[in-house]
Coordinates of C-alpha atoms in Angstrom, one line a residue:
X1 CA -9.9 2.1 -22.9
X2 CA -13.6 1.3 -22.5
X3 CA -12.8 -2.1 -21.0
X4 CA -10.6 -0.4 -18.4
X5 CA -13.4 2.0 -17.6
X6 CA -15.6 -0.9 -16.6
X7 CA -13.2 -1.9 -13.9
X8 CA -12.4 1.5 -12.6
X9 CA -16.0 2.7 -12.5
X10 CA -17.4 -0.2 -10.6
X11 CA -19.6 -1.2 -13.5
X12 CA -18.6 -4.9 -13.3
X13 CA -21.5 -7.1 -14.4
X14 CA -23.4 -4.2 -16.1
X15 CA -24.0 -3.9 -19.8
X16 CA -22.8 -0.8 -21.6
X17 CA -24.2 0.4 -24.9
X18 CA -21.4 1.1 -27.4
X19 CA -23.4 2.0 -30.4
X20 CA -24.6 5.5 -31.2
X21 CA -26.4 7.6 -30.4
X22 CA -25.0 7.9 -26.9
X23 CA -26.4 10.3 -24.3
X24 CA -25.3 13.9 -24.7
X25 CA -25.6 17.0 -22.6
X26 CA -24.8 20.7 -23.1
X27 CA -23.4 22.4 -20.0
X28 CA -22.1 25.9 -19.7
X29 CA -18.7 25.2 -21.1
X30 CA -19.6 22.8 -23.9
X31 CA -21.0 19.4 -24.8
X32 CA -20.3 16.0 -23.1
X33 CA -21.0 12.5 -24.5
X34 CA -21.6 9.8 -21.9
X35 CA -22.4 6.1 -21.8
X36 CA -25.7 4.3 -21.7
X37 CA -25.9 1.4 -19.2
X38 CA -28.5 -1.0 -20.5
X39 CA -28.8 -3.3 -17.4
X40 CA -30.7 -0.6 -15.5
X41 CA -31.4 1.8 -18.4
X42 CA -29.2 4.6 -17.1
X43 CA -27.1 7.3 -18.6
X44 CA -23.6 7.7 -17.1
X45 CA -21.4 10.8 -17.3
X46 CA -18.0 10.1 -15.7
X47 CA -15.0 12.1 -14.9
X48 CA -16.4 15.6 -15.6
X49 CA -14.1 18.3 -14.3
X50 CA -15.8 20.8 -12.0
X51 CA -12.7 23.0 -11.6
X52 CA -9.4 23.8 -13.2
X53 CA -6.7 21.1 -12.5
X54 CA -5.0 22.0 -9.1
X55 CA -1.5 21.7 -10.6
X56 CA 1.4 24.0 -11.0
X57 CA 0.6 27.5 -9.7
X58 CA -2.8 26.2 -8.7
X59 CA -1.4 23.6 -6.3
X60 CA -2.3 24.6 -2.7
X61 CA -4.7 27.1 -4.0
X62 CA -8.5 27.3 -3.7
X63 CA -10.2 25.4 -6.6
X64 CA -10.7 27.7 -9.5
X65 CA -13.8 27.7 -11.8
X66 CA -13.3 26.3 -15.2
X67 CA -12.2 29.0 -17.6
X68 CA -12.4 27.3 -21.0
X69 CA -15.1 26.3 -23.4
X70 CA -15.1 24.0 -26.4
X71 CA -17.1 23.5 -29.6
X72 CA -16.4 19.8 -30.2
X73 CA -18.1 17.3 -27.8
X74 CA -15.9 15.8 -25.1
X75 CA -16.2 12.3 -23.8
X76 CA -17.4 11.7 -20.2
X77 CA -17.0 7.9 -20.3
X78 CA -14.2 7.1 -17.8
X79 CA -13.8 7.9 -14.1
X80 CA -11.1 10.5 -13.5
X81 CA -8.0 9.4 -11.5
X82 CA -8.4 9.5 -7.8
X83 CA -6.8 12.3 -5.8
X84 CA -3.5 11.5 -4.1
X85 CA -4.2 9.6 -0.9
X86 CA -2.4 7.3 1.5
X87 CA -4.2 4.1 2.3
X88 CA -5.8 0.9 1.1
X89 CA -8.6 2.7 -0.7
X90 CA -6.1 4.0 -3.3
X91 CA -4.7 0.6 -4.1
X92 CA -5.6 -0.5 -7.7
X93 CA -6.7 2.9 -8.8
X94 CA -5.1 5.5 -11.1
X95 CA -3.9 8.5 -9.0
X96 CA -3.2 12.0 -10.1
X97 CA -3.1 15.6 -8.9
X98 CA -5.6 16.4 -11.7
X99 CA -8.5 14.8 -10.0
X100 CA -11.2 17.4 -9.3
X101 CA -14.1 15.7 -11.2
X102 CA -17.6 14.4 -10.6
X103 CA -19.7 11.6 -12.0
X104 CA -23.4 11.6 -12.7
X105 CA -25.8 8.6 -12.9
X106 CA -29.3 9.4 -14.2
X107 CA -32.2 7.2 -15.1
X108 CA -33.0 7.3 -18.8
X109 CA -36.4 8.1 -20.1
X110 CA -37.2 11.0 -17.8
X111 CA -36.8 13.8 -20.4
X112 CA -38.7 16.9 -19.5
X113 CA -38.6 16.2 -15.8
X114 CA -36.3 17.7 -13.1
X115 CA -35.3 15.0 -10.7
X116 CA -34.0 15.4 -7.1
X117 CA -30.3 14.9 -6.7
X118 CA -28.2 13.0 -4.2
X119 CA -24.6 14.1 -4.0
X120 CA -22.3 11.4 -2.4
X121 CA -19.1 12.6 -0.6
X122 CA -16.8 9.6 0.1
X123 CA -15.1 9.0 3.4
X124 CA -11.5 7.8 4.2
X125 CA -10.4 10.0 7.1
X126 CA -9.6 12.9 4.7
X127 CA -6.6 10.7 3.9
X128 CA -7.8 8.3 1.2
X129 CA -10.8 7.3 -0.9
X130 CA -12.3 8.2 -4.3
X131 CA -15.3 8.0 -6.5
X132 CA -14.3 5.0 -8.6
X133 CA -14.6 2.7 -5.6
X134 CA -17.0 0.0 -6.6
X135 CA -18.5 0.0 -3.1
X136 CA -20.0 3.4 -4.0
X137 CA -21.7 2.3 -7.2
X138 CA -24.7 4.6 -7.6
X139 CA -26.5 2.5 -10.2
X140 CA -28.2 0.4 -7.6
X141 CA -29.7 3.2 -5.5
X142 CA -30.8 5.1 -8.7
X143 CA -32.4 1.9 -10.0
X144 CA -34.2 1.5 -6.6
X145 CA -35.5 5.0 -7.0
X146 CA -37.0 4.2 -10.4
X147 CA -38.7 1.0 -9.0
X148 CA -40.2 3.2 -6.3
X149 CA -41.6 5.7 -8.7
X150 CA -39.3 8.3 -7.1
X151 CA -36.5 8.7 -9.6
X152 CA -33.4 10.5 -8.5
X153 CA -30.0 11.5 -10.0
X154 CA -26.8 10.3 -8.2
X155 CA -23.7 12.4 -8.2
X156 CA -20.3 11.5 -6.7
X157 CA -17.5 14.1 -6.2
X158 CA -13.8 13.9 -5.7
X159 CA -11.7 16.3 -3.5
X160 CA -8.1 16.8 -2.5
X161 CA -6.9 14.7 0.4
X162 CA -4.2 14.6 3.0
X163 CA -1.5 17.4 2.8
X164 CA -2.7 18.2 -0.8
X165 CA -6.1 19.2 0.5
X166 CA -5.6 19.9 4.2
X167 CA -2.2 21.3 4.9
X168 CA -1.9 23.8 7.7
X169 CA 0.7 26.2 8.8
X170 CA 1.2 30.0 9.4
X171 CA 2.2 30.2 5.7
X172 CA -1.0 28.4 4.6
X173 CA -3.2 30.5 6.8
X174 CA -1.6 33.8 5.7
X175 CA -2.3 32.7 2.1
X176 CA -5.9 31.8 2.9
X177 CA -5.6 28.3 1.6
X178 CA -6.7 26.1 4.5
X179 CA -9.3 23.3 4.2
X180 CA -8.8 23.1 0.4
X181 CA -10.6 19.7 0.2
X182 CA -13.7 21.2 1.8
X183 CA -13.5 24.1 -0.6
X184 CA -13.2 21.6 -3.5
X185 CA -16.5 20.1 -2.4
X186 CA -18.2 23.5 -2.3
X187 CA -16.9 24.2 -5.8
X188 CA -18.4 20.9 -7.0
X189 CA -21.7 21.8 -5.3
X190 CA -21.6 25.2 -7.1
X191 CA -21.0 23.4 -10.4
X192 CA -24.0 21.2 -9.7
X193 CA -26.1 24.2 -9.1
X194 CA -25.1 25.7 -12.4
X195 CA -25.2 22.6 -14.5
X196 CA -27.2 19.8 -13.1
X197 CA -30.4 21.0 -14.9
X198 CA -28.7 20.1 -18.2
X199 CA -28.8 16.4 -17.0
X200 CA -32.4 16.6 -15.9
X201 CA -31.6 17.4 -12.2
X202 CA -33.4 19.9 -10.0
X203 CA -30.9 22.3 -8.5
X204 CA -33.4 23.3 -5.8
X205 CA -33.6 19.7 -4.6
X206 CA -30.0 18.7 -3.8
X207 CA -29.2 16.5 -0.8
X208 CA -25.6 16.1 0.3
X209 CA -24.7 12.7 1.7
X210 CA -21.6 11.1 3.1
X211 CA -20.1 8.5 5.4
X212 CA -17.3 8.9 8.0
X213 CA -15.1 11.8 6.7
X214 CA -17.7 12.3 4.0
X215 CA -20.3 12.7 6.7
X216 CA -17.9 15.0 8.6
X217 CA -17.7 17.0 5.4
X218 CA -21.5 17.2 5.3
X219 CA -21.5 18.2 8.9
X220 CA -19.0 21.0 8.2
X221 CA -21.0 22.4 5.3
X222 CA -24.0 22.6 7.7
X223 CA -22.0 25.0 10.0
X224 CA -19.7 26.6 7.3
X225 CA -19.3 30.4 7.4
X226 CA -21.1 30.5 10.7
X227 CA -24.1 28.7 9.3
X228 CA -24.5 30.8 6.2
X229 CA -26.9 29.3 3.7
X230 CA -25.5 29.6 0.1
X231 CA -28.4 27.6 -1.4
X232 CA -26.2 24.6 -2.3
X233 CA -28.4 21.9 -0.8
X234 CA -31.8 21.4 0.8
X235 CA -31.1 18.2 2.8
X236 CA -28.2 16.4 4.4
X237 CA -27.3 12.8 5.4
X238 CA -24.6 11.9 7.8
X239 CA -23.7 8.3 8.2
X240 CA -21.2 7.8 11.0
X241 CA -20.0 11.4 11.0
X242 CA -21.0 14.8 12.3
X243 CA -20.2 18.5 12.6
X244 CA -18.1 18.2 15.8
X245 CA -15.3 15.7 14.9
X246 CA -14.0 16.4 11.5
X247 CA -11.6 18.5 13.6
X248 CA -9.0 17.1 16.0
X249 CA -9.5 17.8 19.7
X250 CA -7.5 20.8 21.0
X251 CA -5.8 21.2 17.6
X252 CA -3.3 24.1 17.3
X253 CA -1.7 25.5 14.2
X254 CA 1.7 24.5 15.7
X255 CA 0.6 20.8 15.1
X256 CA 0.2 21.4 11.4
X257 CA 3.3 23.6 11.3
X258 CA 5.6 20.7 12.3
X259 CA 4.4 18.5 9.4
X260 CA 4.5 21.4 7.0
X261 CA 8.1 22.2 8.0
X262 CA 9.1 18.5 7.8
X263 CA 7.7 18.1 4.3
X264 CA 9.2 21.4 3.2
X265 CA 12.6 20.3 4.5
X266 CA 12.4 16.9 2.7
X267 CA 11.8 18.5 -0.7
X268 CA 14.3 21.3 -0.2
X269 CA 11.9 24.2 0.4
X270 CA 12.4 24.8 4.1
X271 CA 14.9 27.7 3.8
X272 CA 13.4 29.5 0.9
X273 CA 11.8 32.9 1.2
X274 CA 8.4 31.6 0.1
X275 CA 7.9 28.0 1.0
X276 CA 4.4 27.7 -0.5
X277 CA 5.7 28.9 -3.9
X278 CA 8.5 26.5 -3.6
X279 CA 6.2 23.6 -2.8
X280 CA 4.1 24.4 -5.9
X281 CA 7.2 24.0 -8.0
X282 CA 8.3 20.7 -6.6
X283 CA 7.7 17.8 -9.0
X284 CA 4.7 15.7 -8.1
X285 CA 6.5 12.4 -7.5
X286 CA 9.0 14.0 -5.1
X287 CA 6.3 15.8 -3.1
X288 CA 4.1 12.7 -3.0
X289 CA 7.0 10.7 -1.5
X290 CA 7.6 13.4 1.1
X291 CA 4.0 13.4 2.2
X292 CA 3.8 9.7 2.3
X293 CA 6.8 9.7 4.7
X294 CA 4.9 11.7 7.3
X295 CA 2.7 8.9 8.4
X296 CA 0.0 11.3 9.8
X297 CA -3.5 12.5 9.3
X298 CA -4.3 16.0 8.1
X299 CA -7.7 16.9 9.4
X300 CA -9.8 20.0 8.6
X301 CA -9.0 23.0 10.9
X302 CA -10.8 25.9 12.4
X303 CA -9.5 28.7 10.1
X304 CA -11.8 31.6 11.1
X305 CA -13.5 31.7 7.8
X306 CA -15.0 28.4 6.5
X307 CA -14.9 27.0 10.1
X308 CA -15.3 30.1 12.2
X309 CA -16.3 29.5 15.8
X310 CA -16.8 26.9 18.5
X311 CA -18.8 24.2 16.7
X312 CA -20.4 23.3 20.0
X313 CA -21.6 26.9 20.4
X314 CA -22.9 27.0 16.8
X315 CA -24.9 23.8 17.4
X316 CA -26.3 25.1 20.7
X317 CA -27.1 28.5 19.3
X318 CA -28.6 27.4 16.0
X319 CA -25.9 28.8 13.8
X320 CA -26.2 26.0 11.2
X321 CA -28.1 25.6 7.9
X322 CA -31.6 24.6 8.9
X323 CA -32.3 21.7 6.5
X324 CA -33.8 18.2 7.2
X325 CA -31.1 15.8 8.3
X326 CA -30.6 12.0 8.5
X327 CA -27.9 11.2 11.1
X328 CA -26.8 7.9 12.6
X329 CA -24.2 5.6 13.8
X330 CA -23.5 1.8 14.0
X331 CA -23.7 -0.1 17.3
X332 CA -20.1 -1.0 17.5
X333 CA -18.4 2.0 15.9
X334 CA -15.6 1.9 18.5
X335 CA -14.2 -1.4 17.5
X336 CA -12.4 0.3 14.6
X337 CA -10.8 3.0 16.8
X338 CA -8.6 3.1 19.8
X339 CA -5.8 0.8 20.9
X340 CA -5.9 -2.9 21.9
X341 CA -4.4 -4.5 24.9
X342 CA -6.0 -2.3 27.6
X343 CA -6.6 -4.5 30.6
X344 CA -6.5 -2.2 33.6
X345 CA -8.2 0.9 35.0
X346 CA -4.8 2.7 34.8
X347 CA -4.3 1.9 31.1
X348 CA -7.9 3.0 30.4
X349 CA -7.4 6.2 32.3
X350 CA -4.2 6.9 30.3
X351 CA -6.2 6.4 27.0
X352 CA -8.8 8.8 28.2
X353 CA -6.2 11.4 28.9
X354 CA -4.6 10.9 25.5
X355 CA -7.9 12.1 23.9
X356 CA -7.3 15.5 25.3
X357 CA -4.2 16.3 23.3
X358 CA -3.1 19.6 24.7
X359 CA -3.8 19.2 28.4
X360 CA -4.3 16.2 30.6
X361 CA -7.7 15.7 32.1
X362 CA -7.9 16.9 35.6
X363 CA -8.6 14.4 38.3
X364 CA -12.3 15.2 38.7
X365 CA -13.0 14.9 35.0
X366 CA -11.0 11.7 34.7
X367 CA -12.7 10.2 37.7
X368 CA -16.1 11.1 36.2
X369 CA -15.3 9.5 32.9
X370 CA -14.1 6.4 34.6
X371 CA -17.4 6.3 36.5
X372 CA -19.7 6.8 33.5
X373 CA -17.7 4.3 31.4
X374 CA -17.2 1.5 33.9
X375 CA -15.6 -1.8 33.0
X376 CA -18.3 -4.4 32.0
X377 CA -21.3 -2.1 32.4
X378 CA -24.7 -3.6 33.4
X379 CA -26.5 -5.6 30.8
X380 CA -29.1 -2.8 30.3
X381 CA -26.3 -0.4 29.3
X382 CA -24.4 -2.7 27.0
X383 CA -25.7 -2.2 23.5
X384 CA -23.0 -4.2 21.8
X385 CA -23.0 -7.0 19.4
X386 CA -19.7 -8.4 20.8
X387 CA -20.0 -10.9 23.7
X388 CA -19.8 -9.6 27.2
X389 CA -17.5 -12.4 28.3
X390 CA -14.9 -12.3 25.5
X391 CA -11.5 -13.1 27.0
X392 CA -10.1 -15.6 29.4
X393 CA -9.5 -12.8 31.9
X394 CA -13.2 -12.2 32.3
X395 CA -15.4 -14.4 34.4
X396 CA -18.5 -12.2 34.6
X397 CA -21.6 -14.1 33.3
X398 CA -22.2 -13.2 29.7
X399 CA -25.1 -11.2 28.4
X400 CA -26.7 -13.2 25.6
X401 CA -24.9 -12.3 22.5
X402 CA -26.9 -11.5 19.3
X403 CA -26.1 -13.4 16.1
X404 CA -25.1 -16.5 18.1
X405 CA -21.7 -15.1 18.9
X406 CA -19.8 -17.2 21.5
X407 CA -19.7 -16.2 25.1
X408 CA -15.9 -16.6 25.3
X409 CA -13.2 -15.9 22.8
X410 CA -9.7 -17.3 23.0
X411 CA -8.1 -14.2 21.5
X412 CA -6.8 -12.1 24.4
X413 CA -4.9 -9.5 22.4
X414 CA -7.8 -7.1 22.7
X415 CA -7.3 -6.7 26.4
X416 CA -9.8 -7.5 29.1
X417 CA -11.3 -4.0 29.0
X418 CA -12.0 -4.1 25.2
X419 CA -15.7 -3.6 25.5
X420 CA -15.2 -0.6 27.9
X421 CA -12.6 0.9 25.5
X422 CA -14.8 0.5 22.4
X423 CA -17.8 1.9 24.3
X424 CA -16.0 5.1 25.0
X425 CA -14.2 5.3 21.6
X426 CA -17.4 4.9 19.7
X427 CA -19.3 7.4 21.8
X428 CA -16.4 9.9 21.6
X429 CA -15.9 9.7 17.8
X430 CA -19.5 9.1 16.6
X431 CA -22.4 8.4 18.9
X432 CA -22.0 11.4 21.3
X433 CA -21.6 14.0 18.5
X434 CA -24.4 12.4 16.6
X435 CA -26.8 12.7 19.6
X436 CA -25.7 16.2 20.2
X437 CA -26.4 17.1 16.5
X438 CA -29.9 15.5 16.6
X439 CA -30.7 17.3 19.8
X440 CA -29.6 20.6 18.3
X441 CA -31.9 20.1 15.3
X442 CA -34.8 19.4 17.6
X443 CA -34.0 22.3 19.9
X444 CA -34.2 24.6 16.9
X445 CA -37.3 23.0 15.4
X446 CA -35.6 21.4 12.3
X447 CA -36.5 17.9 11.2
X448 CA -33.8 15.3 12.0
X449 CA -34.2 11.6 11.5
X450 CA -31.7 9.7 13.6
X451 CA -30.8 6.0 13.6
X452 CA -28.7 3.2 15.0
X453 CA -27.6 0.4 12.6
X454 CA -27.1 -3.0 14.0
X455 CA -26.4 -5.7 11.4
X456 CA -23.1 -7.6 11.3
X457 CA -22.0 -8.4 7.7
X458 CA -20.4 -11.6 6.6
X459 CA -16.7 -12.0 7.2
X460 CA -16.5 -10.2 10.6
X461 CA -15.3 -11.8 13.8
X462 CA -17.7 -11.6 16.7
X463 CA -15.6 -9.2 18.7
X464 CA -15.9 -6.5 16.0
X465 CA -19.7 -6.5 15.9
X466 CA -21.6 -4.0 13.8
X467 CA -18.7 -1.7 13.0
X468 CA -17.8 1.5 11.2
X469 CA -18.7 1.4 7.5
X470 CA -20.9 -1.7 7.8
X471 CA -24.1 0.2 6.8
X472 CA -22.7 1.3 3.4
X473 CA -23.4 -1.8 1.5
X474 CA -27.0 -1.8 2.8
X475 CA -27.6 1.8 1.9
X476 CA -26.2 1.4 -1.6
X477 CA -28.2 -1.8 -2.1
X478 CA -24.9 -3.5 -3.1
X479 CA -26.2 -7.0 -2.8
X480 CA -23.5 -8.5 -5.0
X481 CA -20.8 -7.0 -2.7
X482 CA -19.0 -5.2 -5.5
X483 CA -15.6 -3.9 -4.1
X484 CA -15.7 -6.0 -1.0
X485 CA -13.2 -8.8 -0.2
X486 CA -16.2 -10.8 1.2
X487 CA -19.7 -10.0 0.1
X488 CA -21.5 -8.5 3.2
X489 CA -24.6 -10.5 2.2
X490 CA -22.9 -13.8 1.6
X491 CA -24.7 -16.7 3.3
X492 CA -26.9 -14.3 5.2
X493 CA -30.7 -14.8 5.5
X494 CA -33.3 -13.0 3.4
X495 CA -33.7 -10.5 6.3
X496 CA -30.4 -8.9 5.3
X497 CA -31.6 -8.3 1.8
X498 CA -34.9 -6.9 3.2
X499 CA -33.0 -4.6 5.5
X500 CA -31.0 -3.2 2.6
X501 CA -34.2 -2.7 0.6
X502 CA -35.8 -0.8 3.5
X503 CA -32.7 1.4 4.1
X504 CA -32.1 2.2 0.4
X505 CA -35.8 3.1 0.0
X506 CA -35.7 5.4 3.0
X507 CA -32.6 7.2 1.7
X508 CA -34.3 7.6 -1.7
X509 CA -37.5 8.9 -0.1
X510 CA -35.5 11.4 1.9
X511 CA -33.6 12.6 -1.2
X512 CA -36.8 12.8 -3.2
X513 CA -39.3 14.1 -0.7
X514 CA -37.3 15.4 2.3
X515 CA -38.7 12.7 4.5
X516 CA -37.7 9.0 4.7
X517 CA -41.2 7.8 5.3
X518 CA -42.5 7.6 1.7
X519 CA -40.6 4.4 1.1
X520 CA -43.5 2.2 0.1
X521 CA -42.7 -0.8 2.3
X522 CA -45.6 -2.1 4.4
X523 CA -45.6 -3.1 8.1
X524 CA -42.7 -0.9 9.3
X525 CA -43.1 1.8 11.9
X526 CA -42.9 5.4 10.7
X527 CA -39.5 7.0 11.3
X528 CA -40.2 9.8 13.8
X529 CA -38.7 13.3 13.7
X530 CA -36.2 13.5 16.6
X531 CA -38.0 15.4 19.3
X532 CA -36.6 16.3 22.7
X533 CA -39.5 18.6 23.5
X534 CA -42.2 16.0 24.1
X535 CA -40.2 12.9 25.1
X536 CA -38.7 14.0 28.4
X537 CA -35.7 15.4 26.7
X538 CA -34.9 12.2 24.9
X539 CA -35.5 11.6 21.2
X540 CA -36.4 8.5 19.2
X541 CA -34.1 6.6 16.8
X542 CA -34.8 4.2 14.0
X543 CA -33.1 0.9 15.0
X544 CA -32.0 -0.8 11.7
X545 CA -31.6 -4.5 12.3
X546 CA -32.2 -7.8 10.5
X547 CA -33.3 -9.7 13.6
X548 CA -36.1 -9.6 14.6
X549 CA -37.1 -6.4 12.7
X550 CA -36.3 -2.8 12.4
X551 CA -38.2 -0.6 14.8
X552 CA -38.2 2.6 16.9
X553 CA -36.1 2.8 20.0
X554 CA -35.5 5.5 22.7
X555 CA -32.2 7.3 22.2
X556 CA -31.1 6.8 25.8
X557 CA -28.5 4.1 25.6
X558 CA -25.4 4.9 27.6
X559 CA -27.1 8.2 28.4
X560 CA -24.9 9.0 31.4
X561 CA -21.6 8.6 29.5
X562 CA -22.8 10.4 26.4
X563 CA -24.4 13.2 28.3
X564 CA -21.2 13.8 30.2
X565 CA -19.0 13.5 27.1
X566 CA -21.2 16.0 25.3
X567 CA -20.8 18.5 28.1
X568 CA -17.0 18.5 27.6
X569 CA -16.7 19.3 23.9
X570 CA -15.9 23.0 24.3
X571 CA -14.3 23.2 27.7
X572 CA -12.1 20.1 27.6
X573 CA -11.7 19.2 23.9
X574 CA -11.6 22.7 22.4
X575 CA -14.6 22.2 20.1

């Protein structure tokens, strides 16, 4: 059993102490025994339930607080199974409905201290992912915090995914059980407030932190309940995610109702008097197969309670929890989103219209978007790592490409307007909402530290560039590439390792001190608070790159396109 735990928990290559005494903590419900990891002198407490198992009558219900206690110590030595999900992140992991658990990594030898806490919320499109993913190994960043003299505790939390955690229909809304995965996260944060002190954590110094859907979750907690502060965290980190786009543009409950009815029909619940009750009684395997057959995403929804109003209005009006924020995106976010094969203005215009799911864009808006996202923009507006002249259809002279990428690629399946497409897609999904969020923090005098990440890991073709997820290995200081098919740092220069060291230290500094600037590395510019009051309405970003060196940049790239996009969130996209 213990050997299996090494693989599932991402502890490959780390030494685990098997002799007694092992670390022990007493929480409100009883005592847990953990593991001691000798490589970094850390105590690990894995697979700790923070809520009752969401099974049987508790399926499709809000997570319920634990209601049992025990007198004999329980083991917390193995990661819990991952929640049911549908994608590559679930491959090779144990899966179960009984998955609402968290994991704690603390540095040993800090008895009597209360350490700041970083709570990691994984991404995966609210469709897949989990805490046992080796790419999210918290040991490295916790070790870095100790080396810095700023020790922190790392926590990772699991939450229900896909239809299990984000079903939507009239029945679901009437029962008040929308956005269950987000409520799971809040239940975990409440458990942390009540119990993290037993592990040596400071419940008043919790930072929530996520990437992609995890960052979208963080963004949602910042605006939840109209911006009500329940005292669950004092800081937030959003890596390639934001408050605007956990939701789907122009979503309507009828969209979710179709999927709900389809799943209910497959499992024989469609014509029952209480479909939710029936779905709770379906055996897990049957329901899982039905959900898997839907081939669709189940995003969070505006339900009038957790997510109440126009998110755009909330950000504009300051209806958000006013805590310090790190928020950023990667240069080439769009290469992982949007279709390939677009090679004409007509095809690109059709793609733009498809982003407005309920109503086609009117001619003036469509024309404006085509103008602010032209094909092959001027070199000064490019901001890509992928070559300008990347297909045989394109004869425009190339902008010099970073990282020695070629000026011409033979692969034409991307379409001749690939760079135009990924500019819009990346700005729509990530860069635009990120800029809007940073501007909102500045407008309401709250500290925000914003960034652009611009390193291309090993194993990527040049047309993909510095894409979605690429910063994760750098932030986690995962220099051995645990969990990656190709180590992101393989055959890369020392500057890549140095960049990871800087970013990890800045994240630790933010979690520990509320500012990223106490990182202890010399000869780097101070990361400025994003300020639109003194810089002509334009803030400053930290530009993380390996060549030549990370520095400060003005956040005005693709300003015409992003400004116009950000003006459409409420009126066109229903946000």
